[in-house]
PDB file of C-alpha atoms in Angstrom:
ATOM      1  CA  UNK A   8      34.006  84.855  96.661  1.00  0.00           C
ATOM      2  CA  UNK A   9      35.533  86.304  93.608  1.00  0.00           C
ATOM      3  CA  UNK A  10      33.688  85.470  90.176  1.00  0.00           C
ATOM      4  CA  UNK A  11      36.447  86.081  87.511  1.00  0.00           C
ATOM      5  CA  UNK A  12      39.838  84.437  87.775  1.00  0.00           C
ATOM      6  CA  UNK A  13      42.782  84.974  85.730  1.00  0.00           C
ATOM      7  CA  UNK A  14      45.914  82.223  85.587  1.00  0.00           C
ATOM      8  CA  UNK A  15      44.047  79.854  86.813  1.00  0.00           C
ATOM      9  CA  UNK A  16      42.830  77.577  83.448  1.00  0.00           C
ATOM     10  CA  UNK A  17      45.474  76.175  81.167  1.00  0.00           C
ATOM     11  CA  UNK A  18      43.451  77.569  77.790  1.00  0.00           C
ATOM     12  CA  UNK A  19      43.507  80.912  79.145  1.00  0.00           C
ATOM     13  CA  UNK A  20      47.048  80.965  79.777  1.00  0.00           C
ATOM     14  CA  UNK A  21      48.223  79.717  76.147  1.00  0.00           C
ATOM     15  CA  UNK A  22      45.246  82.264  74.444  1.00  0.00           C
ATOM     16  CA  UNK A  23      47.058  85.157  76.303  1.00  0.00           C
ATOM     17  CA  UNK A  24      50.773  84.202  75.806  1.00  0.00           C
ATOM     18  CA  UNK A  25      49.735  84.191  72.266  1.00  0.00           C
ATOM     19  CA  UNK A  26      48.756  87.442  71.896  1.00  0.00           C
ATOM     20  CA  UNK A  27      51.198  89.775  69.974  1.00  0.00           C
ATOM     21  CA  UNK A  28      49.967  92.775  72.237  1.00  0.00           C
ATOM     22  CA  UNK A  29      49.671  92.764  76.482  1.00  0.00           C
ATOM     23  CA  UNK A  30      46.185  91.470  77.204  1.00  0.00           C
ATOM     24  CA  UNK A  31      44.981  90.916  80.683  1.00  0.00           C
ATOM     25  CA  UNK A  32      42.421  87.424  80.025  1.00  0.00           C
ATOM     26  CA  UNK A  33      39.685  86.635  82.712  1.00  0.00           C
ATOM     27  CA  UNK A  34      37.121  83.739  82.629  1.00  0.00           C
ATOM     28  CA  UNK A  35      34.342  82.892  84.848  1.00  0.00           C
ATOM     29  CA  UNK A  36      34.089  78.913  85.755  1.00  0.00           C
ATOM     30  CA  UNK A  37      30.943  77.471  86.800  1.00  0.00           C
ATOM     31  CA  UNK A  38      29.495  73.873  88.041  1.00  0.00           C
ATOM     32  CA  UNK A  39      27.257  73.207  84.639  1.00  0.00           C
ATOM     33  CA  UNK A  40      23.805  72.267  84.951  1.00  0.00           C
ATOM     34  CA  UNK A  41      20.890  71.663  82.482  1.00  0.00           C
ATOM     35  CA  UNK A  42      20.202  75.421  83.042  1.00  0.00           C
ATOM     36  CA  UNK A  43      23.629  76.866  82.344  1.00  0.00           C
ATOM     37  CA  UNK A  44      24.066  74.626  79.419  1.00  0.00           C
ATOM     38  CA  UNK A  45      20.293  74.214  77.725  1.00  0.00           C
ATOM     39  CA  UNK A  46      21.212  72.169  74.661  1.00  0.00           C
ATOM     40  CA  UNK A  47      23.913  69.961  77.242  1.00  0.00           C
ATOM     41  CA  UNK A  48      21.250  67.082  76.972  1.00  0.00           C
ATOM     42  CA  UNK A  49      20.221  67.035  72.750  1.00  0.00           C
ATOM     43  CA  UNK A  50      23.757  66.946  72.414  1.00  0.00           C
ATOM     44  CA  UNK A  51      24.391  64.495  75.118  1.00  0.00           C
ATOM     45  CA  UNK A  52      27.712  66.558  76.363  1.00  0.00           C
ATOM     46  CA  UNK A  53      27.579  66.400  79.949  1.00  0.00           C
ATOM     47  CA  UNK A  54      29.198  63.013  80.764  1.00  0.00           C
ATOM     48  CA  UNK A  55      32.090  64.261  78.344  1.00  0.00           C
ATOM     49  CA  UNK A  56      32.205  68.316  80.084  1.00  0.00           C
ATOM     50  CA  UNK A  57      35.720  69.277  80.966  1.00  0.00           C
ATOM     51  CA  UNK A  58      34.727  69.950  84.502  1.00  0.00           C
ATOM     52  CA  UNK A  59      36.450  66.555  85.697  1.00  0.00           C
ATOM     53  CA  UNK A  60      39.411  67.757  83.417  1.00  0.00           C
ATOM     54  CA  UNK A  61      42.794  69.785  84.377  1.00  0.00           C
ATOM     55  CA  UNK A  62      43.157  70.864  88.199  1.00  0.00           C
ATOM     56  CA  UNK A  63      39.502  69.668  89.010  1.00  0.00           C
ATOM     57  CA  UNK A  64      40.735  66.335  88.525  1.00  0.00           C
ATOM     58  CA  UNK A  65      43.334  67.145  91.397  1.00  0.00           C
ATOM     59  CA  UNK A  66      41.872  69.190  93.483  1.00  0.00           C
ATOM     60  CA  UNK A  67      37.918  68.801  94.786  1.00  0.00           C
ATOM     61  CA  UNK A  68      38.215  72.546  95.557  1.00  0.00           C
ATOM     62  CA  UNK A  69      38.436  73.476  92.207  1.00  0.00           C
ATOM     63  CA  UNK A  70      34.645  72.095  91.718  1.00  0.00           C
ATOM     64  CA  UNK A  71      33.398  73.286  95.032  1.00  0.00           C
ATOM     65  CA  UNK A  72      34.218  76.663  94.060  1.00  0.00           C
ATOM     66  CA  UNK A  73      32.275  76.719  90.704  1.00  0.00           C
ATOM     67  CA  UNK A  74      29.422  74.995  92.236  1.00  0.00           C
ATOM     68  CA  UNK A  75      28.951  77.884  94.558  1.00  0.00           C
ATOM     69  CA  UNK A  76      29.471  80.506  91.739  1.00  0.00           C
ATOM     70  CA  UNK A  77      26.194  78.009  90.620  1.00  0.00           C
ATOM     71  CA  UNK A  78      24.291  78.318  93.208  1.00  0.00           C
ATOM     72  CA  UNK A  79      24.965  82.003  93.470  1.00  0.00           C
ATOM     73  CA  UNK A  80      23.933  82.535  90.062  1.00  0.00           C
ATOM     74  CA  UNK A  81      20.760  80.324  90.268  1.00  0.00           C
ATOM     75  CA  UNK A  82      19.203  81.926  93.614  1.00  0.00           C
ATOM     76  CA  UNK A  83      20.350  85.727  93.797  1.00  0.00           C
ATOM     77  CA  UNK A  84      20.613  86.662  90.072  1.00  0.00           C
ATOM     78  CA  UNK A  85      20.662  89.959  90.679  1.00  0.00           C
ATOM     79  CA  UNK A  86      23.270  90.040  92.844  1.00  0.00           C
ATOM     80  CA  UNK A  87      25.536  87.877  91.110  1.00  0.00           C
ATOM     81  CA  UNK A  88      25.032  90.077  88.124  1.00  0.00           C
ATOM     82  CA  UNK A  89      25.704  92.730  90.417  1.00  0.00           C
ATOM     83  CA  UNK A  90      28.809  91.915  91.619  1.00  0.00           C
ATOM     84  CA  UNK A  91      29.797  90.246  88.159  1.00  0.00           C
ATOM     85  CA  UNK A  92      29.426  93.898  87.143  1.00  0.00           C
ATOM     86  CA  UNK A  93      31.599  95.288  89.745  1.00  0.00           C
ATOM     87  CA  UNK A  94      34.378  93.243  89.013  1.00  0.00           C
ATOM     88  CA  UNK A  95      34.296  93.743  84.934  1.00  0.00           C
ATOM     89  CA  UNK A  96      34.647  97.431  85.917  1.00  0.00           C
ATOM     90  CA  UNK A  97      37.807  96.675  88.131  1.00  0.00           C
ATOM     91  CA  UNK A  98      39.077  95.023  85.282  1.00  0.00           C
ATOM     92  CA  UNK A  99      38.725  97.504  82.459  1.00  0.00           C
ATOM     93  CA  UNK A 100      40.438  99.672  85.409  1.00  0.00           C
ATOM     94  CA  UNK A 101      43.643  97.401  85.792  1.00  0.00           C
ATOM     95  CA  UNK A 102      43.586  96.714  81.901  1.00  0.00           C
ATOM     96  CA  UNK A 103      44.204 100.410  81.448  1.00  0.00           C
ATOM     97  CA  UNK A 104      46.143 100.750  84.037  1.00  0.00           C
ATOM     98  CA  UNK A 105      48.685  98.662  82.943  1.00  0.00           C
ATOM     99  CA  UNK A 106      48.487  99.137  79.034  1.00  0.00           C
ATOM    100  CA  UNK A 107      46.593  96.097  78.382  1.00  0.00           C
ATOM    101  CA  UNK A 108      43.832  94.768  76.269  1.00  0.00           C
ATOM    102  CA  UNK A 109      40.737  93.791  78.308  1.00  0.00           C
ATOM    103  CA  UNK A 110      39.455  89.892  77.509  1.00  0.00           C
ATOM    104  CA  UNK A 111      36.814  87.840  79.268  1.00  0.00           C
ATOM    105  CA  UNK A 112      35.689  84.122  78.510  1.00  0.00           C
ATOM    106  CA  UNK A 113      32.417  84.288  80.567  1.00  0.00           C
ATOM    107  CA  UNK A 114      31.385  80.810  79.803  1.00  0.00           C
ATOM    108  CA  UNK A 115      34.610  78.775  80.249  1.00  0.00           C
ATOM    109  CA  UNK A 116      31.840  75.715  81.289  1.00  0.00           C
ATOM    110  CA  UNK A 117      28.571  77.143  80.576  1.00  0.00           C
ATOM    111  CA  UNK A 118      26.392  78.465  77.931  1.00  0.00           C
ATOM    112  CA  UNK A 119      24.484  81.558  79.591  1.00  0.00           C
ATOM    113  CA  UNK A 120      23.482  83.783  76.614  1.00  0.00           C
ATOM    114  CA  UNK A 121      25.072  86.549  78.379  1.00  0.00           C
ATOM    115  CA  UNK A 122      24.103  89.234  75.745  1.00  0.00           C
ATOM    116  CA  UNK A 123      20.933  89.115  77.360  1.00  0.00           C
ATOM    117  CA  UNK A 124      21.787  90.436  80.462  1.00  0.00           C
ATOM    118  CA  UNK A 125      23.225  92.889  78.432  1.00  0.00           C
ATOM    119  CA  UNK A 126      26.969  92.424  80.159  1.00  0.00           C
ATOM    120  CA  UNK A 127      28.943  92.690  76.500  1.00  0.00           C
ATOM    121  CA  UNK A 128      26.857  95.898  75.558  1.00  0.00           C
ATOM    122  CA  UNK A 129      28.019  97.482  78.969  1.00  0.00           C
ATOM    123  CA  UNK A 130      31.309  96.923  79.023  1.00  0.00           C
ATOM    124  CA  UNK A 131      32.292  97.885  75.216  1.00  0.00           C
ATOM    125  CA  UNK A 132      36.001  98.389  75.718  1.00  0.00           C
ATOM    126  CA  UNK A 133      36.289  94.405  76.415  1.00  0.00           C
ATOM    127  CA  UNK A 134      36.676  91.899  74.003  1.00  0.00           C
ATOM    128  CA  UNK A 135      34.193  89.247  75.095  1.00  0.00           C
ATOM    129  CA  UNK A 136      34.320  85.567  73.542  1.00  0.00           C
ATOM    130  CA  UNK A 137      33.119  82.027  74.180  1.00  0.00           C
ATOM    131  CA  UNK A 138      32.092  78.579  72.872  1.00  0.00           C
ATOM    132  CA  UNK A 139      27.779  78.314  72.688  1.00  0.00           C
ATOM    133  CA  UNK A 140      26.287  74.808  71.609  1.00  0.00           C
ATOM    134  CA  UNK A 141      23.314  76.867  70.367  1.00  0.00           C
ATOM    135  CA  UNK A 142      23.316  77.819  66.670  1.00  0.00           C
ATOM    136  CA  UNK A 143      21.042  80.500  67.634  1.00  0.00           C
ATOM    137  CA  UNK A 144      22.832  82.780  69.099  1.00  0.00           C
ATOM    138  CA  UNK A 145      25.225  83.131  66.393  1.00  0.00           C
ATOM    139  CA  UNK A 146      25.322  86.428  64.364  1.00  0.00           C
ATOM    140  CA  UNK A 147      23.271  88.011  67.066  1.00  0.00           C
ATOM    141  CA  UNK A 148      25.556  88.792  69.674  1.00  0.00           C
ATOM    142  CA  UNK A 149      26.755  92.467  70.058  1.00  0.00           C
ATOM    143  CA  UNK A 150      30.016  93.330  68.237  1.00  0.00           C
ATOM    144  CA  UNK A 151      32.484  93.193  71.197  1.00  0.00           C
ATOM    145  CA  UNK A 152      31.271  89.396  72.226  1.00  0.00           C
ATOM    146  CA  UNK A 153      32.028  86.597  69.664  1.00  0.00           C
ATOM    147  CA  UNK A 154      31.169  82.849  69.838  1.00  0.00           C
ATOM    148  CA  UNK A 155      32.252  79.657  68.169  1.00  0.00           C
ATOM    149  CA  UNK A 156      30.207  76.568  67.496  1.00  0.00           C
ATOM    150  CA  UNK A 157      30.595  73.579  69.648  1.00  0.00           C
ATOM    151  CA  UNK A 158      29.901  70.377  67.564  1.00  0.00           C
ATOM    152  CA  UNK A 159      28.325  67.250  68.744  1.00  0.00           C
ATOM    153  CA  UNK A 160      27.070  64.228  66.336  1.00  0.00           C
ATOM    154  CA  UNK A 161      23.877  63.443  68.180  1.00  0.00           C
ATOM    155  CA  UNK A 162      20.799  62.451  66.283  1.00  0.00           C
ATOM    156  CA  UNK A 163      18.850  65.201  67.679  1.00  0.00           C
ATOM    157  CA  UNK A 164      21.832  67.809  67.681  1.00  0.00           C
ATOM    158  CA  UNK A 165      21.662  67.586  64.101  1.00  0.00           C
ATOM    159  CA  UNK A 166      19.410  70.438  63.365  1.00  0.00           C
ATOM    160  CA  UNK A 167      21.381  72.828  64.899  1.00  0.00           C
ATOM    161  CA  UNK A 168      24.556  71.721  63.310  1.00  0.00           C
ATOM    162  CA  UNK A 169      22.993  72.379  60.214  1.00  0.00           C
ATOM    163  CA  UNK A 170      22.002  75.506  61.136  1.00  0.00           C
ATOM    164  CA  UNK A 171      25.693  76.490  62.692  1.00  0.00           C
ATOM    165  CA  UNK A 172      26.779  75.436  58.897  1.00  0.00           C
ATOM    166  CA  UNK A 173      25.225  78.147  57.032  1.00  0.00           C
ATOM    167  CA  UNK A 174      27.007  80.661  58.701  1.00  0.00           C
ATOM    168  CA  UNK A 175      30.943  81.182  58.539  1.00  0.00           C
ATOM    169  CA  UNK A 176      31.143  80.606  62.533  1.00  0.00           C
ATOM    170  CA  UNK A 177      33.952  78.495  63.181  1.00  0.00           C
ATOM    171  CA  UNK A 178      32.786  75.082  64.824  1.00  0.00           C
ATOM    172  CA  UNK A 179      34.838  73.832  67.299  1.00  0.00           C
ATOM    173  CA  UNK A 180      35.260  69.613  67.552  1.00  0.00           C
ATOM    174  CA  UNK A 181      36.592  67.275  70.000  1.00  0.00           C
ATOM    175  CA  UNK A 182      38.745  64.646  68.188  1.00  0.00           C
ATOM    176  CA  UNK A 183      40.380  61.489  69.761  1.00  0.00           C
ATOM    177  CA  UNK A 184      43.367  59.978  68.098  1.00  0.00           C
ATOM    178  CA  UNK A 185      44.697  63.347  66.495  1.00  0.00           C
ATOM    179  CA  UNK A 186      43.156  65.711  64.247  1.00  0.00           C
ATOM    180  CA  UNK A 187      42.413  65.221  60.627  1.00  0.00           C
ATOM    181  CA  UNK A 188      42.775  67.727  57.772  1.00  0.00           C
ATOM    182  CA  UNK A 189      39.248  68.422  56.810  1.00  0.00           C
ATOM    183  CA  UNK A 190      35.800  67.435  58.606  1.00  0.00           C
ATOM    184  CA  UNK A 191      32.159  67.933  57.207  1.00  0.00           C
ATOM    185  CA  UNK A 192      34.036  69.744  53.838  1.00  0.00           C
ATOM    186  CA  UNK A 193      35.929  72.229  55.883  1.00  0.00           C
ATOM    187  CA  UNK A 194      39.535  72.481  56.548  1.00  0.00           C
ATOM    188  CA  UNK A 195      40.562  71.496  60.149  1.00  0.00           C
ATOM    189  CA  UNK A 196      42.824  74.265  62.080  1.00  0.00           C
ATOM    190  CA  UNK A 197      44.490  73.445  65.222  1.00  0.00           C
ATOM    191  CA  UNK A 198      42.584  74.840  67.866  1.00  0.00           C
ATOM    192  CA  UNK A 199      44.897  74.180  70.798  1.00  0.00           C
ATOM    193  CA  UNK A 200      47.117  76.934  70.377  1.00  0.00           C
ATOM    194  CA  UNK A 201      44.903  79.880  71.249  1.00  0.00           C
ATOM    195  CA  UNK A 202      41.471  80.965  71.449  1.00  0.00           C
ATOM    196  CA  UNK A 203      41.424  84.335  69.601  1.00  0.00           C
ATOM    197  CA  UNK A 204      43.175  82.709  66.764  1.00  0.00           C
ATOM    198  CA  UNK A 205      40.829  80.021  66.210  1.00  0.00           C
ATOM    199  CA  UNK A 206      38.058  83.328  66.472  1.00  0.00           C
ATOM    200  CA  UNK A 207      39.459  84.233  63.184  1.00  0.00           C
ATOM    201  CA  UNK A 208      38.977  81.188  61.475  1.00  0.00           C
ATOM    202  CA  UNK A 209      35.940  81.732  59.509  1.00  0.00           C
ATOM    203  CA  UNK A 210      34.523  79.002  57.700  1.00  0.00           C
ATOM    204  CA  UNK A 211      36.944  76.555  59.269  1.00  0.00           C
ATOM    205  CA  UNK A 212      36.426  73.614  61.368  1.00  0.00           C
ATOM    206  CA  UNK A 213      38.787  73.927  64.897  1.00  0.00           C
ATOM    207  CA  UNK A 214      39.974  70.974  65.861  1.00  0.00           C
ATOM    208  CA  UNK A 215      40.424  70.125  69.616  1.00  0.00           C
ATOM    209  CA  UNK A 216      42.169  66.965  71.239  1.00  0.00           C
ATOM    210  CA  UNK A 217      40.102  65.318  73.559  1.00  0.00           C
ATOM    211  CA  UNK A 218      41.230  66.070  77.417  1.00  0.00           C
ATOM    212  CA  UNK A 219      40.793  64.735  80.683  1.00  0.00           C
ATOM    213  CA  UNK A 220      40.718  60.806  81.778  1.00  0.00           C
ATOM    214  CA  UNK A 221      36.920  60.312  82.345  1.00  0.00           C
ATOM    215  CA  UNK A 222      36.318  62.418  78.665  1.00  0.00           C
ATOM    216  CA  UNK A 223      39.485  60.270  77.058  1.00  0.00           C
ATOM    217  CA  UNK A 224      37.390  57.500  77.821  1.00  0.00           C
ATOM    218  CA  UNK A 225      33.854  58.461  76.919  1.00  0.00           C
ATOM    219  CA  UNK A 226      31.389  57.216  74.042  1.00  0.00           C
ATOM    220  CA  UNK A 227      29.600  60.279  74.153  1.00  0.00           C
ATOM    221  CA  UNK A 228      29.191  61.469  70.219  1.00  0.00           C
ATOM    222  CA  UNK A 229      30.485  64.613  71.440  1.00  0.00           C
ATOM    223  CA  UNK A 230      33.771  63.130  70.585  1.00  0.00           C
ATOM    224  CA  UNK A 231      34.824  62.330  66.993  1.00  0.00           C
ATOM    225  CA  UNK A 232      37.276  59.467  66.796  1.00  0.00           C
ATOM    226  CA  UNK A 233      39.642  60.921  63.880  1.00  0.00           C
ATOM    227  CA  UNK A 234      40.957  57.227  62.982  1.00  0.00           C
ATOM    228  CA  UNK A 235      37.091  56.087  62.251  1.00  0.00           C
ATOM    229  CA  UNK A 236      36.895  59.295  59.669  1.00  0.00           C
ATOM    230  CA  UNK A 237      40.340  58.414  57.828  1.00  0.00           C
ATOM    231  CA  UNK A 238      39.219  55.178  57.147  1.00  0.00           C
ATOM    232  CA  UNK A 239      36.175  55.699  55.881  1.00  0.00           C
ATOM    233  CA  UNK A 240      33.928  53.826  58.856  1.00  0.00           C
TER     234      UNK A 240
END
């Protein structure tokens, strides 16, 4: 079982194609659980995850495969690291191989604070990123491994939206009915485009289109409806 995949999530495509340079982009996809993604249940996420979004919604292997990348992760740590390792290696190898830039999206479901297990400090000539749902990892991640924000209006989310909003992070939401042009006093960029471009947009709010039928359909306040902010409700 391999742990990193490339070409086979629609975000990662579009990030890479948008690249003015030849990047090779890799993400490792995991079943979330309460473990993977700690602040999932203050911010009362999970119902709304995109795990039931894009080819999981077609294909039950899709699923089955990230659960076991789960379970691997959750009883053999070290050898998931291990082999997590290995495969980083072989792709620093192929990046230089073939002239390319070296990027990895780690938590493409999760939020494992993976500078603790020290994988961006070993691997310096990638360019690590992902989205974290806790404010407190921000600004403390090594230089090679930035995060953006992931919003939620929960009641008890709150605190660490407030915290995400004194720094210049950008803070990603999930809007249904189209995105507005400012949220919470910043200026909303269009975050469907690519992922390293919405990494440079300090200060800014990224906005993201709610995705997938069971999320599309959700109450969860992980999802801002943009028609209830332009009229004022």
């Amino acid at each position: 079982m391999k742990l990193l995949s490339r070409d086979t999530n629609t975000k990662l495509i579009k990030t890479a194609k948008g690249e003015d340079e030849p990047v090779v982009l890799a993400g490792l996809s995991m079943m979330p659980n309460v473990e993977l993604c700690p602040s999932s249940g203050i911010a009362e996420c999970f119902d709304a995850c995109l795990k039931e979004s894009g080819l999981a919604q077609v294909y039950t292997s899709v699923n089955i495969a990230r659960q076991r990348k789960t379970d691997y992760y959750m009883t053999d740590r070290s050898g998931f690291l291990g082999q997590l390792r290995r495969e980083l290696t072989n792709l620093v190898k192929y990046a230089a191989k073939h002239g390319k830039r070296p990027i990895v999206r780690l938590n493409v479901l999760s939020d494992i604070a993976w500078e603790q297990h020290n994988i961006p400090q070993e691997f310096p000539e990638i360019t690590f990123y992902d989205y974290t749902k806790r404010a407190k990892r921000l600004g403390k991640t090594p230089a090679n491994y930035d995060l953006m924000f992931s919003y939620s209006a929960a009641p008890k989310y709150q605190t660490q939206v407030k915290e995400a909003l004194k720094t210049d992070a950008p803070i990603t939401v999930v809007f249904r009915g189209g995105l507005p042009t400012d949220f919470m006093g910043r200026e909303v960029y269009d975050g469907d485009i690519s992922d390293l471009t919405n990494l440079k947009q300090r200060g800014k709010i990224i906005g993201l289109r709610v995705k997938g039928n069971e999320a599309k359909k959700s109450t969860s306040p992980f999802i801002v409806d943009a028609n209830l902010i332009a009229t004022g409700s």
